[in-house]
Coordinates of N, CA and C in Angstrom, one line a residue:
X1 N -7.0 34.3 13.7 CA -8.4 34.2 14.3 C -8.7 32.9 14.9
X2 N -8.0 32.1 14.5 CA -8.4 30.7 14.7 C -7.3 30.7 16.2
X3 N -6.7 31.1 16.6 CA -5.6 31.2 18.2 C -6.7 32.0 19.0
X4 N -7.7 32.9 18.2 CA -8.5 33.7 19.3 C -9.7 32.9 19.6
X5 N -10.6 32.4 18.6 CA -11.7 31.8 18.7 C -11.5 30.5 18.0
X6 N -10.5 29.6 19.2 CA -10.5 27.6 18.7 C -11.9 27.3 18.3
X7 N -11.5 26.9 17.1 CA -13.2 25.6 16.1 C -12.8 24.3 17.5
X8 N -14.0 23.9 17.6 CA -14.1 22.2 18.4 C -14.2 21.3 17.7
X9 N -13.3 20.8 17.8 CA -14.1 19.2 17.5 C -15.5 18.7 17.3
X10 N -15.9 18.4 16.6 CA -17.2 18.2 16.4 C -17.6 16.5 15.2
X11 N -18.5 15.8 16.0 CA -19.2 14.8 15.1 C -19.8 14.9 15.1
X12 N -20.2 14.2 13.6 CA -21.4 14.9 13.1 C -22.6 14.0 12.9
X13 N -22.1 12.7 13.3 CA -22.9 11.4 13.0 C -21.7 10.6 14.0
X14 N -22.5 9.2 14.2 CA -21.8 8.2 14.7 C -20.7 7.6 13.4
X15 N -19.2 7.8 13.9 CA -18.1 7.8 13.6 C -17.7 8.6 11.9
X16 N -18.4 10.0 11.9 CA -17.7 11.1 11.4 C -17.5 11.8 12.2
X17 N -16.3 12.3 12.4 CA -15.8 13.2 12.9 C -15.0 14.9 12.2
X18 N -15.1 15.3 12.7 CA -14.3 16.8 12.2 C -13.0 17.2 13.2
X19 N -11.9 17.2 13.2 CA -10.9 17.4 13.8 C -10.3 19.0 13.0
X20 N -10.3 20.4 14.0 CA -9.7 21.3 12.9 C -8.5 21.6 13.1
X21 N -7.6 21.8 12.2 CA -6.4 22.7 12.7 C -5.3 20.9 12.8
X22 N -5.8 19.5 12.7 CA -4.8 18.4 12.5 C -3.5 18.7 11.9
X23 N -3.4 18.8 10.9 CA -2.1 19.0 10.1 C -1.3 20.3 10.6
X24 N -0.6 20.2 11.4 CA 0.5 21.7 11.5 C 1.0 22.5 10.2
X25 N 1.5 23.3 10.5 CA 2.1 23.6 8.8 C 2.9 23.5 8.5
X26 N 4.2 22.2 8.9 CA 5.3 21.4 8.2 C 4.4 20.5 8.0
X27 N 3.4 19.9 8.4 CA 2.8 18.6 7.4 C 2.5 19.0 6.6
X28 N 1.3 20.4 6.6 CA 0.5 20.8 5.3 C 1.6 21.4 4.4
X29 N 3.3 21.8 4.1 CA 3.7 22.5 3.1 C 4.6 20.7 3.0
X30 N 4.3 19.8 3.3 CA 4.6 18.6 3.0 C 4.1 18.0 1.7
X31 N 3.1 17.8 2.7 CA 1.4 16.9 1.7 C 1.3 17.9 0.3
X32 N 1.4 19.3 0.7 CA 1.3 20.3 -0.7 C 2.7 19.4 -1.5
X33 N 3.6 19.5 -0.9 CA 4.8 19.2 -2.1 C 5.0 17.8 -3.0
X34 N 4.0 16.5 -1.8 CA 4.1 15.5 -2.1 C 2.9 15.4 -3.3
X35 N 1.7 16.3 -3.4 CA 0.8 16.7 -4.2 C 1.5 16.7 -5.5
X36 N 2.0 17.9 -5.5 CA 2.7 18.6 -6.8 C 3.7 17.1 -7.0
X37 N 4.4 16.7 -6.2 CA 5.6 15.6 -7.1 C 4.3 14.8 -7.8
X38 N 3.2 13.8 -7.3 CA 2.2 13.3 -7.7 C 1.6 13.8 -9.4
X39 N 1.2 14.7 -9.2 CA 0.9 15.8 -10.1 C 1.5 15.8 -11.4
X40 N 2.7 15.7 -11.0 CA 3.6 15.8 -12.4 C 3.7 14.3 -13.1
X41 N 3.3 13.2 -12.7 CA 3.2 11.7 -13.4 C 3.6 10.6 -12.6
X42 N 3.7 9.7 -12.9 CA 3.4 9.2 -14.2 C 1.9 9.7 -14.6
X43 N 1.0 10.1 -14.1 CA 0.3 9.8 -14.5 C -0.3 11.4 -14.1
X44 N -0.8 12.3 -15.1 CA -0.9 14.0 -14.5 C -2.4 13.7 -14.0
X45 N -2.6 15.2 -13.4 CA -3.7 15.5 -12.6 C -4.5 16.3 -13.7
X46 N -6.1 15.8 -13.9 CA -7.1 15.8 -14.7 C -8.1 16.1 -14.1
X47 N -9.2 16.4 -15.6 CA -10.4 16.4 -14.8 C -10.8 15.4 -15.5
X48 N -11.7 14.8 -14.5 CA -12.0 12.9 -14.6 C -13.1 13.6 -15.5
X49 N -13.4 12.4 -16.6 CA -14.7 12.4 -17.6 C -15.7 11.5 -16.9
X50 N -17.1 11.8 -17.2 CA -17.7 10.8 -16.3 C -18.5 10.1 -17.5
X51 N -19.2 9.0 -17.3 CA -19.6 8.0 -18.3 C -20.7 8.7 -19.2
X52 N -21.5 9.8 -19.3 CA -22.6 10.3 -19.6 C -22.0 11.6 -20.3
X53 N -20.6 12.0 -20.5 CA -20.2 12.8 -21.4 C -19.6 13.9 -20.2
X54 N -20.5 14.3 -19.0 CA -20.2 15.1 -17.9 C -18.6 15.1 -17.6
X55 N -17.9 16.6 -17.3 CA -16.7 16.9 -17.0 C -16.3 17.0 -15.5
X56 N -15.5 16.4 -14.5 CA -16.0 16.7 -13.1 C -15.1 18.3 -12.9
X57 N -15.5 19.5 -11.8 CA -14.9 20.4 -12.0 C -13.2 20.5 -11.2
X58 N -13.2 19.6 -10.5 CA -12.1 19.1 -9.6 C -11.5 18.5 -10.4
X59 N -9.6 18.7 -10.2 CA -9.1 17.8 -11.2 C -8.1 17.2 -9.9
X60 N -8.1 16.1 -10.4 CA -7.5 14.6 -9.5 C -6.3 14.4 -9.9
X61 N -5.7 13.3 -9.2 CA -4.5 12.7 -9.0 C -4.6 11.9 -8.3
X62 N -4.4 10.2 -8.7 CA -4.5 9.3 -7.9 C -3.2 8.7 -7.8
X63 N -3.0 7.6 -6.5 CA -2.0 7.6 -5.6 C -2.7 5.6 -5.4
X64 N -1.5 4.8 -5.6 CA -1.8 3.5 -5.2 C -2.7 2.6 -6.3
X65 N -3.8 3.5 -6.3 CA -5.1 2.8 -7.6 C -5.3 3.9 -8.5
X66 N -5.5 3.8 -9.3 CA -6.3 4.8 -10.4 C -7.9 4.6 -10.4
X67 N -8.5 5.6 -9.5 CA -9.6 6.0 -9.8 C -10.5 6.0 -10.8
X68 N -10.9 5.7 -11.9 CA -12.0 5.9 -12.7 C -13.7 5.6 -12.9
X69 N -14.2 6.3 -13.3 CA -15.5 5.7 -12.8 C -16.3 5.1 -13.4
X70 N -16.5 4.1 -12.8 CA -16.7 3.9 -11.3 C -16.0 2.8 -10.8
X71 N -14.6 2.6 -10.9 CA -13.9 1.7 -10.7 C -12.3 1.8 -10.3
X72 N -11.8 1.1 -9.6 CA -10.2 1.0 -9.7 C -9.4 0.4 -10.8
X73 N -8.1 0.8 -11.0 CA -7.6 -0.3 -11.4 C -6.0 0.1 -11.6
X74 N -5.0 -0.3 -11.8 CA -3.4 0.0 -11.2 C -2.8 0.8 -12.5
X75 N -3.7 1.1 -13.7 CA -3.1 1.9 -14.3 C -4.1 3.0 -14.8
X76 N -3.7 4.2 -15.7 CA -5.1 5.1 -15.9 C -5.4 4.7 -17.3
X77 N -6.2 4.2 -17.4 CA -7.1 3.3 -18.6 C -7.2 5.0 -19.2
X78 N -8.1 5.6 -18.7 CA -8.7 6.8 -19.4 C -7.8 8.2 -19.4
X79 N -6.9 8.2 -19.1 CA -5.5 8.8 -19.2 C -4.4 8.6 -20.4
X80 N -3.5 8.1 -19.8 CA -2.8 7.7 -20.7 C -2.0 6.2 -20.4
X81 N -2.5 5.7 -19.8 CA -2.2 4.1 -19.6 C -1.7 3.8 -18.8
X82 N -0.9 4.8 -18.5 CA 0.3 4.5 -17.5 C 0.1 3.6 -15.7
X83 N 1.1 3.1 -15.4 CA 0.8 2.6 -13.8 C 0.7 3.5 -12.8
X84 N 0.0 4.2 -12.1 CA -0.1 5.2 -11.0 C 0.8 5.2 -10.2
X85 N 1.4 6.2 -9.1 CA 2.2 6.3 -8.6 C 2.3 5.2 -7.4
X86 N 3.5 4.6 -6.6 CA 3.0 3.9 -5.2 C 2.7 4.4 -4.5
X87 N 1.4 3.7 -3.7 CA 1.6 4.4 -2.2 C 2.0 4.2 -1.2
X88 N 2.3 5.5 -0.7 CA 3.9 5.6 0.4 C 3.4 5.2 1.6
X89 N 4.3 4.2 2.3 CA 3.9 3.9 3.4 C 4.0 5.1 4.7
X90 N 4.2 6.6 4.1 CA 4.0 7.5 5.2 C 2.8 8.0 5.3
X91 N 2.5 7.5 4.2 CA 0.8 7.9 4.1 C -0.2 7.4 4.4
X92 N 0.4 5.7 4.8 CA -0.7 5.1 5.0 C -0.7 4.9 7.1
X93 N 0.8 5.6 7.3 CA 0.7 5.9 9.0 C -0.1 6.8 9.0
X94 N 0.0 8.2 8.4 CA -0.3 9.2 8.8 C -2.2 8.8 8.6
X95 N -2.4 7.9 8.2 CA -4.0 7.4 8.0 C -4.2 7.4 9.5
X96 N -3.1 6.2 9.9 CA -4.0 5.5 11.2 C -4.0 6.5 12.4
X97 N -2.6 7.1 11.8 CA -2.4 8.3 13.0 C -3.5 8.9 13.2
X98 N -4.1 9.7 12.3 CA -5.9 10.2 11.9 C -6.6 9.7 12.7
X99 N -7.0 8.4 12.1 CA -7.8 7.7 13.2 C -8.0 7.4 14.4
X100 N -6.8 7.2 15.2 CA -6.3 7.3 16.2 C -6.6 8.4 17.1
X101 N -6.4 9.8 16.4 CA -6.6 11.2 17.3 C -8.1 11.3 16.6
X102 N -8.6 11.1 15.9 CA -10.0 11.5 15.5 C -11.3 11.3 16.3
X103 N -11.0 9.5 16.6 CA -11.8 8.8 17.4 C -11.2 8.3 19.1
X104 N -10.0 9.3 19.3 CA -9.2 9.5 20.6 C -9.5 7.6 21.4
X105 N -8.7 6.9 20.1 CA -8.5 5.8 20.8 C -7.5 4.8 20.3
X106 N -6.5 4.7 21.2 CA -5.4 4.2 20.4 C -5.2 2.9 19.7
X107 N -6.6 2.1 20.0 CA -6.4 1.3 19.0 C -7.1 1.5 17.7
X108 N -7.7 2.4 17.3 CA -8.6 3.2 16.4 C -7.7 2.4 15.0
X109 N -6.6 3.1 14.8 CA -6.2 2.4 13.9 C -5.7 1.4 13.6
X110 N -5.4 0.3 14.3 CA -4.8 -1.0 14.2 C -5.6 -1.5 13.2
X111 N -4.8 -2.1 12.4 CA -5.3 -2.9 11.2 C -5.8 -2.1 10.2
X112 N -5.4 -0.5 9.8 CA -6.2 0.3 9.0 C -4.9 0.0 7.9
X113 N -5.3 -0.6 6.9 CA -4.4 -0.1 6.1 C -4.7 0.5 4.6
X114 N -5.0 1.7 4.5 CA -5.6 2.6 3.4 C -4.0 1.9 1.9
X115 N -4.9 1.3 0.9 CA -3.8 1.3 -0.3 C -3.8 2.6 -1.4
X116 N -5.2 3.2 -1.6 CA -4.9 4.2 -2.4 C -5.4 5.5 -1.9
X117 N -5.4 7.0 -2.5 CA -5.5 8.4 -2.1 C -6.0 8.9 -3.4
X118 N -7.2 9.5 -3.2 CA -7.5 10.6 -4.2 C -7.2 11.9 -4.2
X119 N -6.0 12.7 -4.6 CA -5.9 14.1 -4.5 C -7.0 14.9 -5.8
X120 N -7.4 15.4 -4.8 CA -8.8 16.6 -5.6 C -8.2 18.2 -5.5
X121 N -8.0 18.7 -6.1 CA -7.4 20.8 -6.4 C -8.8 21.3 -6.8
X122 N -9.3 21.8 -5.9 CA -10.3 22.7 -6.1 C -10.0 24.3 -6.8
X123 N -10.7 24.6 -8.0 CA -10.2 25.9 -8.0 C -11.2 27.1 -6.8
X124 N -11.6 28.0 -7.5 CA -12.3 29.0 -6.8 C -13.7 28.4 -7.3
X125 N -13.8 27.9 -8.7 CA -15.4 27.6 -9.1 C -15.9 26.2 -8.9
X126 N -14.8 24.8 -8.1 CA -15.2 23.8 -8.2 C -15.8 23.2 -7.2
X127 N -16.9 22.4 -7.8 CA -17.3 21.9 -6.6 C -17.8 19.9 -7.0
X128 N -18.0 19.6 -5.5 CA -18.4 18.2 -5.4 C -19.8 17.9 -5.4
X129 N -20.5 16.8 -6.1 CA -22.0 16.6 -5.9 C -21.9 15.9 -4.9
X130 N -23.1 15.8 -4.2 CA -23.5 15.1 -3.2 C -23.3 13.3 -3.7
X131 N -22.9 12.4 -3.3 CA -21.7 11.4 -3.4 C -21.7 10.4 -2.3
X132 N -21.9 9.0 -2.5 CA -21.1 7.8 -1.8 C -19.8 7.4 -2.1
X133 N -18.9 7.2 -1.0 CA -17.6 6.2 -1.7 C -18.0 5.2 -1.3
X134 N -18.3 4.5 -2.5 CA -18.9 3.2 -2.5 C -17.7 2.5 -3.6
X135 N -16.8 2.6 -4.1 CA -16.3 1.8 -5.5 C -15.0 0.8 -4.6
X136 N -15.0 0.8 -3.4 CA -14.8 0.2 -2.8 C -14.9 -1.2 -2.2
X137 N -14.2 -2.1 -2.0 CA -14.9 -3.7 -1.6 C -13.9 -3.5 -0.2
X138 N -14.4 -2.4 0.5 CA -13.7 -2.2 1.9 C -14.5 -1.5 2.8
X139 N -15.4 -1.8 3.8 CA -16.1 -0.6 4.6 C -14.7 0.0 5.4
X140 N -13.8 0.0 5.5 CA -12.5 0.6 6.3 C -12.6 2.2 6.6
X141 N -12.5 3.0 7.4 CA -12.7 4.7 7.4 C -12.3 5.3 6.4
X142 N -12.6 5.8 5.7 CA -12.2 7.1 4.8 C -11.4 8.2 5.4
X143 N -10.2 8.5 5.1 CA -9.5 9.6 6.0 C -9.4 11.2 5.2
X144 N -9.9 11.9 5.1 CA -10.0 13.0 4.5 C -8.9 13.9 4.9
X145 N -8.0 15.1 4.1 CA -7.4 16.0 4.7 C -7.2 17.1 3.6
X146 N -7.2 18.0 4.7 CA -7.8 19.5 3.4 C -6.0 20.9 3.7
X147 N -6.1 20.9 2.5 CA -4.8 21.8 2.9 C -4.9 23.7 1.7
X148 N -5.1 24.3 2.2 CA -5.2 25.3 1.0 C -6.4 26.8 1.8
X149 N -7.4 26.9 0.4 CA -8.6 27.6 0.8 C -10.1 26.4 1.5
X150 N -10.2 27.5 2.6 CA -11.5 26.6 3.1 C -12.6 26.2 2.4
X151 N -13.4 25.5 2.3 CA -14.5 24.8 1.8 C -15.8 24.8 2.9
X152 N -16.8 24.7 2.0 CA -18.3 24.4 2.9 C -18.6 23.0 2.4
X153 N -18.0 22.1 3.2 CA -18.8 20.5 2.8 C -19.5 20.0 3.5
X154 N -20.6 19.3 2.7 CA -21.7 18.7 3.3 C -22.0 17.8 3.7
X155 N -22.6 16.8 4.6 CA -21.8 15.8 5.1 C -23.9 15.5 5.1
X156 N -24.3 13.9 4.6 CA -25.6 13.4 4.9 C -25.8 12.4 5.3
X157 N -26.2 11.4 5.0 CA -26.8 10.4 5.7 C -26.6 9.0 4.5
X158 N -26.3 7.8 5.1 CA -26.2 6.9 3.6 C -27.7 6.6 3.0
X159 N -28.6 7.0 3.5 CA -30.0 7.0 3.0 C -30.3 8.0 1.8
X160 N -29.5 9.2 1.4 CA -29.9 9.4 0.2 C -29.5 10.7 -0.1
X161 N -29.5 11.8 -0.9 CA -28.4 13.1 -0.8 C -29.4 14.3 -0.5
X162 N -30.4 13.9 0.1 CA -31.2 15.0 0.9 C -30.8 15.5 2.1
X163 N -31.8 15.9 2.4 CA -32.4 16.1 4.0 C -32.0 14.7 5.0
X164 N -31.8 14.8 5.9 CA -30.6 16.2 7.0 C -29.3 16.0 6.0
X165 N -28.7 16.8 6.6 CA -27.4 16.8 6.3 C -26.4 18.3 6.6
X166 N -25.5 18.3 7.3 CA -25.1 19.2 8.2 C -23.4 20.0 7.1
X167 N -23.5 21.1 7.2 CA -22.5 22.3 6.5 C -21.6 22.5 7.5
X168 N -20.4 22.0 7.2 CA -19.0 22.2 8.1 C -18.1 22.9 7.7
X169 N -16.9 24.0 7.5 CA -16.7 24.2 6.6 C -14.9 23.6 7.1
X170 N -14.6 23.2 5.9 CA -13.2 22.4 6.3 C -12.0 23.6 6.0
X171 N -11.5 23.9 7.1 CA -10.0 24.4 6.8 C -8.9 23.9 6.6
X172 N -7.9 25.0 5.9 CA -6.4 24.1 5.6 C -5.5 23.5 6.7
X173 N -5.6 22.0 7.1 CA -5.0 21.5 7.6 C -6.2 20.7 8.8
X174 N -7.6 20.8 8.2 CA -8.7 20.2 8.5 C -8.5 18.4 8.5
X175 N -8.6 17.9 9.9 CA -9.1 16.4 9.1 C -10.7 16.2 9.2
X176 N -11.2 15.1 8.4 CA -12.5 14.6 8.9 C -12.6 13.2 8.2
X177 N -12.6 12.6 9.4 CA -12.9 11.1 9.2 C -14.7 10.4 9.0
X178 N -15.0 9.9 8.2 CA -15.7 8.7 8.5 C -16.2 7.3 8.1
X179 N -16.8 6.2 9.5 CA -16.5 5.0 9.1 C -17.4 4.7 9.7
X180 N -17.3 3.2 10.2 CA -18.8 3.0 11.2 C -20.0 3.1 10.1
X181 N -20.8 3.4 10.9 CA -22.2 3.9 10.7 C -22.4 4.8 9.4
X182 N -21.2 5.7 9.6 CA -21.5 6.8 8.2 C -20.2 6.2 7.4
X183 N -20.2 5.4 7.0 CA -19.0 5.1 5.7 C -19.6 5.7 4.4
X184 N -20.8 5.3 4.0 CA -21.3 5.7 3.1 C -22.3 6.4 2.7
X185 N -22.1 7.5 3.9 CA -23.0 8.7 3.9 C -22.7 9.9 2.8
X186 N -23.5 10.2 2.1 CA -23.8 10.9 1.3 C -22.9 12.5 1.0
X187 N -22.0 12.5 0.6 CA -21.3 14.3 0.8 C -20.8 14.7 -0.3
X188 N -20.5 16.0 -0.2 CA -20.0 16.8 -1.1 C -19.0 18.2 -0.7
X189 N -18.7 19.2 -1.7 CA -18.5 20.0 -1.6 C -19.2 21.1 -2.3
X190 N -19.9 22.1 -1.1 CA -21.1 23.1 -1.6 C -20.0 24.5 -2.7
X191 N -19.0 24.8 -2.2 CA -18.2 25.7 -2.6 C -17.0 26.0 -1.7
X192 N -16.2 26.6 -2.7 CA -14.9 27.2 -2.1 C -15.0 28.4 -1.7
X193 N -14.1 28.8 -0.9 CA -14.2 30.2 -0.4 C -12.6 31.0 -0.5
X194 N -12.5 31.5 -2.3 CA -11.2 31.8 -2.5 C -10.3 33.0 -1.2
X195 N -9.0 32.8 -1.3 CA -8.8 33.8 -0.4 C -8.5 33.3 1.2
X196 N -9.1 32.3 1.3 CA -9.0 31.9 2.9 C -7.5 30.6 3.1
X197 N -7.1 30.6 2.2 CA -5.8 29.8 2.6 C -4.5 31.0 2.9
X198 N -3.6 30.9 3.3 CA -2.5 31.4 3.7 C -1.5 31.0 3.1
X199 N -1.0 31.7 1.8 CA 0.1 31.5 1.0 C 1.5 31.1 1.7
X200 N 1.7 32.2 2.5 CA 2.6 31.8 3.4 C 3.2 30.3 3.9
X201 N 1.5 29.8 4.6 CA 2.0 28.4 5.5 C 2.0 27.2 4.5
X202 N 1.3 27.6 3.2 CA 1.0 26.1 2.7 C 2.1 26.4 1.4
X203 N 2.6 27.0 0.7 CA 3.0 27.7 -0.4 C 2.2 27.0 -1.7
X204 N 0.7 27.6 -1.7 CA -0.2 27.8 -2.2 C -0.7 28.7 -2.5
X205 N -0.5 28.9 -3.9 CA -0.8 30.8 -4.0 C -2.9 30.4 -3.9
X206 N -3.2 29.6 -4.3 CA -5.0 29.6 -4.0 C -5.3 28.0 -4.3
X207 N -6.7 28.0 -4.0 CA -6.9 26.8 -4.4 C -7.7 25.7 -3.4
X208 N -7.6 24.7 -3.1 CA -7.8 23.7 -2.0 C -7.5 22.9 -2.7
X209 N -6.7 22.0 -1.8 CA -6.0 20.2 -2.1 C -6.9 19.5 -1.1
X210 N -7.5 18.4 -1.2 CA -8.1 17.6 -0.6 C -7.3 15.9 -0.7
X211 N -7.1 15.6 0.1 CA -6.4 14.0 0.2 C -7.1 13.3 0.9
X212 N -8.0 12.2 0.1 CA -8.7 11.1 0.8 C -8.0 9.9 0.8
X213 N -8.0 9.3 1.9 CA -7.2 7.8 2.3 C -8.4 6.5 2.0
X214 N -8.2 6.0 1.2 CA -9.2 4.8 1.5 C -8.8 3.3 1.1
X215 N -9.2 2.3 1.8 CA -9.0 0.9 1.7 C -9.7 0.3 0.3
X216 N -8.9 0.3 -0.8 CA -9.6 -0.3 -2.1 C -10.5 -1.9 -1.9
X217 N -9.9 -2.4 -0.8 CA -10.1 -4.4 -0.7 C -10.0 -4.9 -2.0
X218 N -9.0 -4.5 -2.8 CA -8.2 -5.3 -4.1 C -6.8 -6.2 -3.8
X219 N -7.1 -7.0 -4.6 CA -5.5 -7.9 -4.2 C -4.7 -6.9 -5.0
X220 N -3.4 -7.4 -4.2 CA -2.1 -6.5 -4.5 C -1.6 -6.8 -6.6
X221 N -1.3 -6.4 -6.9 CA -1.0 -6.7 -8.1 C -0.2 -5.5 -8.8

């Protein structure tokens, strides 16, 4: 459907972008496999506990930093201790590459250098609240990429998780960047829409993988 009726490019704000159909599908049965090696440790993929007892319904896998909230740090404190995996310097091209075709400018990414990746597996019931990536000491682009079943994510404004805020829905092998102006605009994931990935191209029998690229501004250690 998508060879009959091309999605466009579309931004949605000054420097978010929506690029569809980015990833071919030797990258996306890539990124799937680099997932799953991830996945398996040091350090497994969970669902994050949040400070107020709340379970998130997405379960993660971090790459470079260990995520917790609301904080980084190089091993999983709230796991099992261990040092998180490295992050691969093919990951941190395929960032600037992003950037580069996102914002159709080839110096887009010069000087991007993303250290860590949150991998998120959506099942059929999971979803994201409306959200800043703020745990950050980096305004640097956020590089998002979706590989699996499509999603309805909502994309707002850094003023607050209301009104406006615009419904895109991300497919497998979706990018969507943003930086600039919207770094820390407000988003989520409204729901999954099981069914709509292609077992075939991603070897995903269901689900959605989401891979965000972002600049921690932590010294190396």
């Amino acid at each position: 459907m998508s060879a009959l009726f091309p999605r466009p490019r579309l931004t949605l704000a000054p420097g978010a972008v929506h690029v569809p159909g980015w990833l071919d599908e030797e990258r996306q049965r890539e990124l799937v496999a680099a997932c799953r090696e991830w996945a398996r440790g040091p350090v497994p993929m969970r669902h994050t506990r949040l400070p107020g007892g709340g379970v998130m319904s997405v379960r993660t896998v971090c790459v470079g930093w260990h995520w917790l909230p609301y904080r980084y740090s190089r091993t999983a404190d709230d796991v099992n201790g261990a040092r998180v995996a490295a992050f691969p310097g093919w990951l941190a091209e395929l960032g600037r590459e992003a950037l580069r075709d996102a914002y159709e400018d080839p110096a887009a990414g010069d000087g991007y250098d993303p250290d860590t990746a949150l991998v998120n597996f959506y099942d059929g019931t999971a979803r994201m609240g409306m959200h800043q990536d703020k745990d950050e000491r980096s305004s640097a682009p956020v590089v998002s990429l979706s590989v699996g079943d499509t999603c309805v994510f909502r994309f707002g404004s850094p003023e607050g998780r209301g009104r406006p805020y615009t419904d895109v829905e991300l497919a497998s092998g979706d990018l969507f960047v943003f930086g600039g102006p919207s770094r820390f605009a407000y988003h989520g994931v409204v729901r999954v829409l099981p069914g709509t990935g292609d077992p075939a191209v991603t070897g995903m029998a269901g689900g959605r993988l989401n891979v965000t690229l972002r600049t921690t501004g932590l010294a190396p250690g």
